[in-house]
Structures are given as C-alpha cells and as structure tokens.
Short mmCIF file of C-alpha atoms and ligand atoms in Angstrom, two decimals:
data_model
loop_
_atom_site.label_atom_id
_atom_site.label_comp_id
_atom_site.label_asym_id
_atom_site.label_seq_id
_atom_site.Cartn_x
_atom_site.Cartn_y
_atom_site.Cartn_z
CA MET A 1 122.45 107.86 112.32
CA ASN A 2 123.04 107.28 108.56
CA ILE A 3 121.21 105.65 105.75
CA LEU A 4 123.32 103.32 103.63
CA ILE A 5 122.73 103.93 99.94
CA THR A 6 123.79 100.98 97.82
CA GLY A 7 124.09 102.00 94.13
CA GLY A 8 124.07 105.59 95.19
CA ALA A 9 126.33 106.75 92.40
CA GLY A 10 123.83 105.55 89.76
CA TYR A 11 121.06 107.54 87.91
CA ILE A 12 118.30 107.18 90.38
CA GLY A 13 120.49 106.90 93.53
CA SER A 14 122.46 110.06 92.84
CA HIS A 15 119.22 112.18 92.42
CA THR A 16 117.94 110.52 95.63
CA LEU A 17 121.04 111.85 97.58
CA ILE A 18 120.08 115.48 96.86
CA GLU A 19 116.53 115.01 98.11
CA LEU A 20 117.63 113.05 101.16
CA ASP A 21 120.03 115.94 101.94
CA ASN A 22 117.27 118.51 101.47
CA ALA A 23 115.20 116.55 103.97
CA GLY A 24 118.01 116.50 106.45
CA TYR A 25 119.09 112.87 106.22
CA SER A 26 122.77 111.88 106.31
CA PHE A 27 124.00 108.90 104.25
CA ILE A 28 126.93 106.78 103.23
CA ILE A 29 127.15 105.67 99.60
CA PHE A 30 128.28 102.17 98.70
CA ASP A 31 128.81 101.36 95.01
CA ASN A 32 131.09 99.19 93.00
CA LEU A 33 131.09 101.71 90.13
CA SER A 34 130.13 98.91 87.62
CA ASN A 35 127.66 101.25 85.93
CA ALA A 36 128.40 104.74 87.25
CA PRO A 37 131.26 107.26 87.37
CA THR A 38 132.30 108.99 90.61
CA GLU A 39 131.68 112.23 88.68
CA SER A 40 127.94 111.92 89.42
CA LEU A 41 128.92 112.23 93.16
CA ASN A 42 131.13 115.27 92.50
CA ARG A 43 128.03 116.81 90.88
CA VAL A 44 125.92 115.94 93.95
CA GLU A 45 128.44 117.63 96.11
CA LYS A 46 128.29 120.75 94.08
CA ILE A 47 124.49 120.96 94.30
CA ILE A 48 124.22 120.28 98.00
CA ASN A 49 127.41 122.25 98.75
CA LYS A 50 128.97 119.69 101.07
CA SER A 51 131.08 116.60 101.03
CA ILE A 52 129.63 113.20 100.94
CA ILE A 53 130.92 109.82 102.13
CA PHE A 54 131.52 107.26 99.45
CA GLU A 55 132.84 103.80 99.95
CA GLN A 56 133.67 101.79 96.86
CA GLY A 57 132.64 98.12 97.18
CA ASP A 58 130.43 95.29 95.92
CA ILE A 59 127.28 94.19 97.72
CA ARG A 60 128.35 90.56 97.05
CA ASP A 61 131.47 91.23 99.20
CA ALA A 62 130.18 90.61 102.82
CA GLN A 63 133.37 91.81 104.39
CA ALA A 64 133.32 95.14 102.55
CA LEU A 65 129.79 95.60 103.67
CA LYS A 66 130.73 94.58 107.29
CA ASN A 67 133.47 97.22 107.24
CA VAL A 68 130.97 99.90 106.34
CA PHE A 69 128.66 98.84 109.19
CA LEU A 70 131.54 98.72 111.62
CA ASN A 71 132.87 102.21 110.55
CA TYR A 72 129.57 104.03 110.52
CA SER A 73 126.37 103.99 112.44
CA ILE A 74 123.75 102.91 110.01
CA ASN A 75 120.07 102.45 110.81
CA SER A 76 118.42 101.90 107.40
CA VAL A 77 119.37 101.10 103.84
CA ILE A 78 118.11 102.26 100.49
CA HIS A 79 119.02 99.44 98.07
CA PHE A 80 119.48 100.63 94.47
CA ALA A 81 122.49 98.51 93.61
CA GLY A 82 121.71 96.18 90.70
CA LEU A 83 122.14 95.48 87.09
CA LYS A 84 119.26 96.64 84.97
CA ALA A 85 119.76 95.91 81.19
CA VAL A 86 116.90 93.61 80.13
CA GLY A 87 118.63 92.37 76.89
CA GLU A 88 121.85 91.67 78.71
CA SER A 89 119.98 89.75 81.39
CA VAL A 90 118.56 87.42 78.64
CA ALA A 91 122.11 86.88 77.31
CA GLN A 92 123.78 86.51 80.67
CA PRO A 93 121.16 85.43 83.25
CA LEU A 94 123.67 84.05 85.79
CA LYS A 95 125.40 87.38 85.99
CA TYR A 96 122.08 88.97 86.96
CA TYR A 97 121.06 86.43 89.39
CA ASP A 98 124.45 86.61 91.00
CA ASN A 99 124.69 90.38 91.05
CA ASN A 100 121.14 91.26 91.97
CA VAL A 101 119.92 88.26 94.05
CA VAL A 102 123.01 87.06 95.56
CA GLY A 103 124.12 90.59 96.20
CA THR A 104 120.87 91.32 98.01
CA LEU A 105 121.20 88.10 100.11
CA ARG A 106 124.73 89.23 101.28
CA LEU A 107 123.31 92.68 102.04
CA LEU A 108 120.42 91.31 104.11
CA GLU A 109 122.65 88.95 105.98
CA VAL A 110 125.01 91.70 106.98
CA MET A 111 122.07 93.96 107.94
CA GLN A 112 120.75 91.21 110.19
CA GLU A 113 124.17 90.74 111.75
CA PHE A 114 124.34 94.48 112.58
CA HIS A 115 120.67 94.66 113.79
CA CYS A 116 119.86 97.07 110.93
CA LYS A 117 116.32 96.21 110.11
CA LYS A 118 114.92 98.82 107.72
CA ILE A 119 115.23 98.80 103.95
CA VAL A 120 113.76 100.43 100.93
CA PHE A 121 114.10 98.28 97.81
CA SER A 122 114.15 99.42 94.18
CA SER A 123 111.71 97.14 92.48
CA SER A 124 110.04 97.63 89.09
CA ALA A 125 106.76 97.50 87.26
CA THR A 126 108.45 94.70 85.34
CA VAL A 127 107.28 92.32 88.21
CA TYR A 128 103.68 92.53 86.84
CA GLY A 129 104.81 90.94 83.49
CA ASP A 130 102.18 91.63 80.90
CA PRO A 131 99.33 92.99 83.03
CA GLU A 132 95.76 92.15 82.20
CA SER A 133 94.88 95.82 82.31
CA SER A 134 96.11 99.28 83.28
CA PRO A 135 96.00 101.18 85.68
CA ILE A 136 97.96 98.54 87.55
CA LYS A 137 97.22 98.17 91.28
CA GLU A 138 99.79 96.70 93.76
CA ASP A 139 97.53 93.60 94.30
CA PHE A 140 97.75 92.58 90.64
CA PRO A 141 99.49 89.22 90.12
CA THR A 142 103.27 89.36 89.95
CA GLY A 143 105.92 86.81 88.99
CA ALA A 144 105.03 86.16 85.35
CA THR A 145 107.99 88.24 84.33
CA THR A 146 109.26 88.30 80.77
CA ASN A 147 112.99 88.28 81.34
CA PRO A 148 115.75 87.34 83.97
CA TYR A 149 116.20 90.93 85.09
CA GLY A 150 112.42 91.03 85.92
CA ARG A 151 112.80 87.73 87.75
CA THR A 152 115.57 89.00 89.90
CA LYS A 153 113.24 91.82 91.04
CA TYR A 154 110.40 89.36 91.72
CA ILE A 155 112.63 87.02 93.65
CA ILE A 156 114.07 89.78 95.81
CA GLU A 157 110.55 90.97 96.62
CA GLU A 158 109.65 87.45 97.81
CA ILE A 159 112.89 87.21 99.80
CA LEU A 160 112.07 90.39 101.55
CA LYS A 161 108.55 89.20 102.37
CA ASP A 162 109.83 85.97 103.78
CA LEU A 163 112.50 87.78 105.89
CA CYS A 164 109.83 90.08 107.33
CA VAL A 165 107.66 87.07 108.30
CA SER A 166 110.63 85.36 109.92
CA ASP A 167 111.84 88.45 111.85
CA PRO A 168 108.95 90.71 113.06
CA GLU A 169 111.36 93.61 113.64
CA PHE A 170 112.52 93.64 109.96
CA LYS A 171 110.65 96.36 107.90
CA SER A 172 110.84 96.66 104.15
CA VAL A 173 109.29 99.09 101.73
CA ILE A 174 109.19 97.96 98.14
CA LEU A 175 108.91 100.68 95.55
CA ARG A 176 107.80 99.49 92.13
CA TYR A 177 109.07 102.14 89.74
CA PHE A 178 107.41 102.62 86.39
CA ASN A 179 109.58 104.34 83.63
CA PRO A 180 112.05 106.76 85.29
CA VAL A 181 113.19 109.59 82.92
CA GLY A 182 114.32 113.17 83.11
CA ALA A 183 117.13 114.89 84.91
CA HIS A 184 117.96 117.27 87.74
CA GLU A 185 116.72 120.73 87.03
CA SER A 186 120.22 122.13 87.47
CA GLY A 187 121.17 120.49 84.09
CA THR A 188 124.34 119.04 85.74
CA MET A 189 123.04 115.53 86.57
CA GLY A 190 121.09 112.92 84.52
CA GLU A 191 121.00 109.55 82.90
CA ASP A 192 124.26 108.48 81.31
CA PRO A 193 124.00 105.05 79.76
CA ASN A 194 127.02 103.18 78.43
CA GLY A 195 127.01 102.71 74.62
CA ILE A 196 123.78 102.71 72.61
CA PRO A 197 120.80 103.41 74.95
CA ASN A 198 118.23 100.63 75.33
CA ASN A 199 115.62 102.91 76.73
CA LEU A 200 113.50 105.42 74.89
CA MET A 201 114.31 108.75 76.52
CA PRO A 202 118.10 108.56 76.52
CA PHE A 203 117.87 107.52 72.85
CA ILE A 204 115.67 110.45 71.99
CA SER A 205 117.99 112.84 73.92
CA GLN A 206 120.97 111.67 71.92
CA ILE A 207 119.15 112.32 68.65
CA ALA A 208 118.36 115.81 69.86
CA VAL A 209 122.02 116.58 70.33
CA GLY A 210 123.04 115.00 67.04
CA LYS A 211 124.68 111.85 68.41
CA ARG A 212 122.06 109.45 66.82
CA GLU A 213 120.33 109.84 63.45
CA TYR A 214 116.76 108.61 64.09
CA LEU A 215 114.60 106.66 66.51
CA LYS A 216 113.43 103.20 65.63
CA VAL A 217 109.87 102.98 66.98
CA PHE A 218 109.40 99.42 68.07
CA GLY A 219 105.97 98.55 66.73
CA GLY A 220 103.11 100.64 65.32
CA ASP A 221 100.36 98.11 65.60
CA TYR A 222 99.68 97.88 69.30
CA ALA A 223 96.17 98.34 70.56
CA THR A 224 96.91 101.82 71.84
CA HIS A 225 95.67 105.27 70.66
CA ASP A 226 98.34 105.61 68.02
CA GLY A 227 99.57 102.03 67.72
CA THR A 228 102.82 102.65 69.72
CA GLY A 229 103.69 101.30 73.16
CA VAL A 230 102.28 103.22 76.14
CA ARG A 231 104.15 103.64 79.38
CA ASP A 232 104.05 105.58 82.71
CA TYR A 233 107.11 107.98 82.54
CA ILE A 234 108.09 109.40 85.92
CA HIS A 235 110.46 112.32 86.46
CA VAL A 236 113.56 111.11 88.36
CA VAL A 237 113.25 113.89 90.95
CA ASP A 238 109.67 112.93 91.75
CA LEU A 239 110.98 109.30 92.08
CA ALA A 240 113.83 110.49 94.38
CA LEU A 241 111.20 112.25 96.59
CA ALA A 242 109.31 108.92 96.86
CA HIS A 243 112.38 107.44 98.61
CA VAL A 244 112.40 110.28 101.25
CA LYS A 245 108.70 109.51 101.89
CA ALA A 246 109.49 105.83 102.12
CA ILE A 247 112.31 106.38 104.66
CA ASP A 248 110.01 108.73 106.73
CA TYR A 249 107.31 106.03 106.60
CA LEU A 250 109.60 103.26 107.70
CA SER A 251 110.49 105.14 110.91
CA SER A 252 106.90 106.35 111.62
CA GLU A 253 104.15 104.93 113.83
CA GLN A 254 101.92 104.50 110.78
CA PHE A 255 104.25 101.82 109.33
CA SER A 256 102.50 98.52 108.72
CA ARG A 257 103.79 95.54 106.81
CA GLU A 258 100.37 95.10 105.13
CA HIS A 259 100.95 98.48 103.53
CA SER A 260 104.58 98.25 102.34
CA ILE A 261 104.48 97.82 98.55
CA PHE A 262 103.88 100.85 96.34
CA ASN A 263 103.63 101.69 92.67
CA ILE A 264 105.67 104.73 91.93
CA GLY A 265 104.29 106.23 88.75
CA THR A 266 102.12 109.22 87.60
CA GLY A 267 99.00 107.26 86.61
CA GLN A 268 99.33 108.66 83.06
CA GLY A 269 100.14 106.61 79.99
CA TYR A 270 101.99 108.15 77.11
CA SER A 271 102.85 106.48 73.79
CA VAL A 272 106.24 106.56 72.07
CA LEU A 273 104.89 109.09 69.63
CA ASP A 274 103.52 111.22 72.46
CA MET A 275 107.03 111.32 73.93
CA VAL A 276 108.59 112.31 70.63
CA LYS A 277 106.09 115.10 70.23
CA ALA A 278 106.74 116.45 73.84
CA TYR A 279 110.50 116.23 73.28
CA VAL A 280 110.33 118.16 69.99
CA LYS A 281 108.30 120.82 71.74
CA ALA A 282 110.71 120.97 74.79
CA SER A 283 113.91 121.02 72.74
CA ASP A 284 112.91 122.71 69.51
CA LYS A 285 114.95 119.94 67.73
CA LYS A 286 113.71 117.51 65.09
CA ILE A 287 113.43 113.86 66.24
CA PRO A 288 113.21 111.80 63.00
CA TYR A 289 111.78 108.35 63.49
CA LYS A 290 110.89 105.16 61.62
CA ILE A 291 108.27 102.63 62.76
CA ILE A 292 109.83 99.15 62.68
CA GLU A 293 108.75 95.75 63.88
CA ARG A 294 107.98 95.17 67.69
CA ARG A 295 110.82 94.53 70.15
CA ALA A 296 110.72 91.08 71.59
CA GLY A 297 109.34 90.98 75.17
CA ASP A 298 107.62 94.35 74.90
CA ILE A 299 104.07 94.88 76.04
CA ALA A 300 101.49 97.30 74.69
CA THR A 301 100.45 99.24 77.71
CA CYS A 302 101.69 99.67 81.30
CA PHE A 303 100.70 102.47 83.64
CA ALA A 304 100.25 102.67 87.36
CA CYS A 305 97.52 103.32 89.77
CA PRO A 306 99.56 105.51 92.15
CA ASN A 307 96.68 106.09 94.67
CA TYR A 308 98.15 103.96 97.31
CA ALA A 309 101.39 105.84 97.49
CA LYS A 310 99.39 109.01 97.89
CA GLU A 311 97.22 107.66 100.58
CA ILE A 312 99.80 105.94 102.70
CA LEU A 313 103.16 107.62 101.83
CA ASP A 314 101.69 111.08 101.10
CA TRP A 315 103.55 111.07 97.83
CA GLU A 316 102.50 111.90 94.36
CA ALA A 317 104.33 112.90 91.16
CA THR A 318 104.00 116.62 90.28
CA ARG A 319 106.26 116.91 87.28
CA THR A 320 104.73 116.77 83.74
CA ILE A 321 106.06 115.14 80.54
CA ASP A 322 107.05 118.68 79.47
CA ASP A 323 109.22 118.95 82.58
CA MET A 324 110.74 115.51 81.86
CA CYS A 325 111.58 116.37 78.35
CA LYS A 326 112.79 119.85 79.13
CA ASP A 327 115.12 118.59 81.97
CA SER A 328 116.44 115.63 79.88
CA TYR A 329 117.27 117.93 76.98
CA GLN A 330 118.97 120.49 79.26
CA TRP A 331 121.14 117.72 80.80
CA GLN A 332 121.98 116.20 77.45
CA SER A 333 122.73 119.42 75.71
CA ASN A 334 124.95 120.60 78.57
CA ASN A 335 126.67 117.31 78.76
CA PRO A 336 126.56 115.67 75.30
CA ASP A 337 129.02 112.91 76.45
CA GLY A 338 127.38 112.58 79.86
CA TYR A 339 129.76 112.45 82.73
CA LYS A 340 132.45 110.89 80.67
CA ASN A 341 134.39 113.85 79.48
CA LEU A 342 135.32 114.64 83.15
CA GLN A 343 135.53 111.06 84.42
CA GLU A 344 138.88 109.65 85.24
CA ASN A 345 139.02 105.99 84.47
CA ASN A 346 138.83 104.01 87.65
CA GLY A 347 139.20 100.67 85.90
CA SER A 348 135.63 99.51 86.07
CA PHE A 349 133.67 102.09 84.22
CA LYS A 350 133.52 101.44 80.49
CA PHE A 351 133.90 104.33 78.05
P1 NAD B 1 122.15 102.52 87.62
O1 NAD B 1 122.78 101.40 86.85
O2 NAD B 1 122.32 103.90 87.12
O3 NAD B 1 122.49 102.53 89.09
C1 NAD B 1 122.72 101.22 89.88
C2 NAD B 1 124.02 101.48 90.58
O4 NAD B 1 124.34 100.21 91.26
C3 NAD B 1 125.16 101.78 89.76
O5 NAD B 1 125.92 102.84 90.23
C4 NAD B 1 126.09 100.50 89.84
O6 NAD B 1 127.54 100.83 89.77
C5 NAD B 1 125.69 99.97 91.18
N1 NAD B 1 125.82 98.54 91.30
C6 NAD B 1 125.51 97.46 90.50
N2 NAD B 1 125.76 96.33 90.91
C7 NAD B 1 126.44 96.58 92.17
C8 NAD B 1 127.00 95.70 93.09
N3 NAD B 1 127.06 94.36 92.92
N4 NAD B 1 127.65 96.30 94.22
C9 NAD B 1 127.62 97.59 94.35
N5 NAD B 1 127.16 98.45 93.47
C10 NAD B 1 126.46 97.93 92.36
O7 NAD B 1 120.57 102.23 87.57
P2 NAD B 1 119.36 103.14 88.11
O8 NAD B 1 118.55 103.44 86.81
O9 NAD B 1 119.81 104.15 88.98
O10 NAD B 1 118.54 102.02 88.84
C11 NAD B 1 118.66 101.86 90.30
C12 NAD B 1 117.83 100.62 90.72
O11 NAD B 1 116.42 100.79 90.33
C13 NAD B 1 118.24 99.33 90.07
O12 NAD B 1 118.05 98.36 91.07
C14 NAD B 1 117.24 99.15 88.94
O13 NAD B 1 117.07 97.76 88.74
C15 NAD B 1 115.98 99.75 89.57
N6 NAD B 1 115.06 100.19 88.56
C16 NAD B 1 115.50 101.06 87.54
C17 NAD B 1 114.57 101.42 86.54
C18 NAD B 1 115.05 102.30 85.39
O14 NAD B 1 114.40 102.23 84.36
N7 NAD B 1 116.08 103.05 85.54
C19 NAD B 1 113.25 101.00 86.62
C20 NAD B 1 112.88 100.24 87.62
C21 NAD B 1 113.76 99.79 88.68
C1 WQD B 2 109.62 102.45 76.41
C2 WQD B 2 108.76 102.33 75.15
C3 WQD B 2 109.50 100.64 73.57
C4 WQD B 2 113.42 102.34 72.78
C5 WQD B 2 112.39 99.07 80.58
C6 WQD B 2 112.45 97.86 81.39
C7 WQD B 2 111.75 97.91 82.67
C8 WQD B 2 112.14 99.19 83.50
C9 WQD B 2 112.21 100.42 82.63
C10 WQD B 2 113.89 98.56 85.05
C11 WQD B 2 108.40 100.94 74.76
C12 WQD B 2 109.69 101.90 73.04
C13 WQD B 2 112.12 102.09 73.23
C14 WQD B 2 113.59 102.58 71.38
C15 WQD B 2 111.19 102.42 71.14
N1 WQD B 2 113.51 99.04 83.93
N2 WQD B 2 111.09 102.17 72.41
N3 WQD B 2 112.42 102.66 70.58
O1 WQD B 2 110.78 98.61 77.98
O2 WQD B 2 109.01 100.01 79.10
O3 WQD B 2 110.94 99.31 80.33
O4 WQD B 2 112.88 100.18 81.36
O5 WQD B 2 113.24 98.02 85.84
O6 WQD B 2 111.92 96.76 83.41
O7 WQD B 2 111.96 96.74 80.68
O8 WQD B 2 111.33 101.04 78.65
O9 WQD B 2 112.36 103.00 77.56
O10 WQD B 2 112.96 100.61 76.75
O11 WQD B 2 110.74 101.55 76.27
O12 WQD B 2 110.18 102.46 70.35
O13 WQD B 2 114.71 102.78 70.91
O14 WQD B 2 109.56 102.88 74.03
O15 WQD B 2 109.02 99.70 72.66
O16 WQD B 2 107.14 100.95 74.16
P1 WQD B 2 110.40 99.71 78.88
P2 WQD B 2 111.92 101.50 77.34
#
C-alpha cells in the first residue's frame, strides 16, 4: 500500500518523503513541476539511497490521476500540491482558485471513485486572517482571510469538512502550518524560490551568500517587542515529521473527526530582527537591513498554540531557530543557485 504525495517535488513535500521513508512508508509522487525541479527528487533518492516513483501530472487532470490510482495501490493521500504566492494570488485570483480549489475537487472525486478515503491536507495559519490574539488555538475563527491564496485554503478546509459529513468513511487531517523555514541537515535540500523571494528566510539566505544586497524590513512600528512583525517559524524537518504522525493517526483506532485539525508550529514568536540576529550568529555573515513601510496585508503577530498536536498526534517541534538558520545557511551556501545549476529544463520550470 502506498501514499500518494501530490506536490511531492516541492519544498515541504520533498522533505516529507525522507521522513516517510524513515518511518517505513512507501509512496508515489505526483507533481506537475510548475514550481519544483525533479532535481529535488534526485536529492531525496541520494539521501534515502533508493529509487522513488514519480508521475508527472496535474491534479486538475482527472484522467492522469485515475491512471495513477489504476497503476498503483494507494490507500491515502498527502495533498501538498498548490500554488502559494500571496501577491500573485491577489493579481491572478482565478489561477489560484482553479489550481488549488478545482485541483483539490478533482483529486477528491478520483479518491472517492477509487475508495481511497484518507487525506492529509496542507493548510495554513493564513486561514485565521488577523487573529484577535496569539497563541492561536484551532477553534479560533477562520475565514476572514486577507488574500485569495488564503481563501483557497479556507475553502478547501470547508470542502473537506462537508465531504467527511456526507461520507462517514472519509477521514481527513488538516494541518495548519505556521511559517516553514530551514532545510535538510545534509545541506543538499532546501527551499528554492523562483526569482526574488517573497518570504523572509530565503531572502535573508540570499543576502548571506551575496546574491542580494540588503533586507527590506516591512514595518518597524508594529505593537511587538521591537516593532517588527512576529511569526512562528518552524523547521521544515519538524513539519515533515508532523505528516508522518498525521498518517499514523489517520490509520489508528484513536482517529476521531472531532480531533482532526492541528496547528503545526513551535508556539514561539520571533520578530524579523530576531531572525536577522539568529541568522548572523549561525552564518557569521553580515545581514544589512533597512526598515521601510509595512507590506500590505501583513499582520503584527501570529504564533501557534501547538498543544493539541502534542496531545493528539504526539508531535512537537524540537528544532530551534538556531537550527533553522544554520540549516538554511548550509543549504544556501552549498547551493547558491538552488537546484537550478543541475536542473535540466523540463519546459515548465522557470529559470
Ligand atoms: P512548493 O511550491 O515548493 O510545492 C508545491 C508543489 O506542488 C510544487 O512542487 C508544484 O510543482 C506542485 N503543484 C502545484 N500545483 C500543482 C498542480 N495543479 N498539480 C500538480 N502539482 C502541482 O510549496 P511548499 O512550500 O512545499 O508548500 C506545500 C503546500 O503547503 C502548499 O499547498 C502550500 O500552500 C502549503 N503551505 C506552504 C507554506 C509555506 O510557507 N511554504 C505555509 C503554509 C502552507
Ligand atoms: C514573515 C515576516 C514580513 C520578507 C507567508 C504567507 C502565509 C504562509 C507563510 C503559506 C513578516 C517580514 C518578509 C521581507 C520582511 N504561506 N518580511 N521583509 O507573510 O508571515 O506568511 O508565508 O501558507 O500564508 O502569507 O511570511 O516570510 O513573507 O514574512 O520584513 O523581505 O517577515 O513582513 O513580518 P508571512 P513571510
């Protein structure tokens, strides 16, 4: 029995493959390579020292999905596939609703057709919008999202809840990730954004290796300890391990649909300047910065209450911000151009 991993060539998916393999699970990867190179999968193979099965395809293509279900025995799905750039989702909302929402509908229809009724879904803290307070608990209000990307995550969560009501055999686990950062400790895998990074950590990493000049800190006047935005950064390997626990849980006697939505964070909030300081310490590089105006749509503070994941999934983050910065820097300095220098152009991945 295999787990189908949609979006498995991407940043979080590829790290999760390693932890699934360590835990003895087998899997099939399904990805359209719109935001990932196959080189990430080559690196996974080197780390786990075995070949993996990759099928290139789009989750909106029902026939391509059906072929995978016909060719392999699949009993559960981890659904990472999706577009994730907040700014792009504001400029091109239909692209995001089509890819993320329509794509998920196609996937769920095919799963139903093949009686595959277990799914772990990559949701996001973005479903909480601008929360009243932090730490954020899972029962805080959701839906007042600040951009189309966030709305796709909220809509998919609602679709999953409705599906589980309609079909008592269908089981979903929704993981709401906070801010995933860091890289595999081997230094051979990590985050490889296209173009100018939107997110803080990859931007800082590119400054550390001399690819960017300085960091624009978006806002120095938030009501936080130093005026800059506070987030819950989580090491990608800790996040990957949460998926293993979620898959274990889906198949366990303990599973209950009342307990199926989890915050995946550390419970610690760090500011932009805290992150800069930690990165300087980990890399011994200078990270020049300038504080500029706030970025539209940003919130002051967002960090998780992760107690529920600990209690029910027996999962908690163990890696510190020093680990996150050290591993990010090791990845970026070993691979200043990410996976691109080795990637053959497959026609869909932009250089
Ligand atoms: P990523 O872009 O690195 O990985 C997503 C993968 O999905 C890519 O390999 C891409 O090629 C693939 N994909 C996209 N659309 C597809 C489609 N229609 N059919 C098949 N494959 C498709 O992103 P990531 O950071 O690894 O994120 C994984 C998931 O976690 C996404 O759903 C994202 O929204 C969610 N998430 C990410 C973050 C974050 O900050 N990285 C935070 C919260 C939630
Ligand atoms: C973190 C902090 C910025 C860049 C986003 C998505 C969210 C989720 C994770 C998918 C903020 C500041 C950033 C820079 C800066 N993704 N910053 N200069 O905005 O918390 O979350 O990624 O689900 O949905 O919105 O992450 O890394 O962009 O920002 O000052 O160049 O760093 O203002 O305070 P964010 P981020």
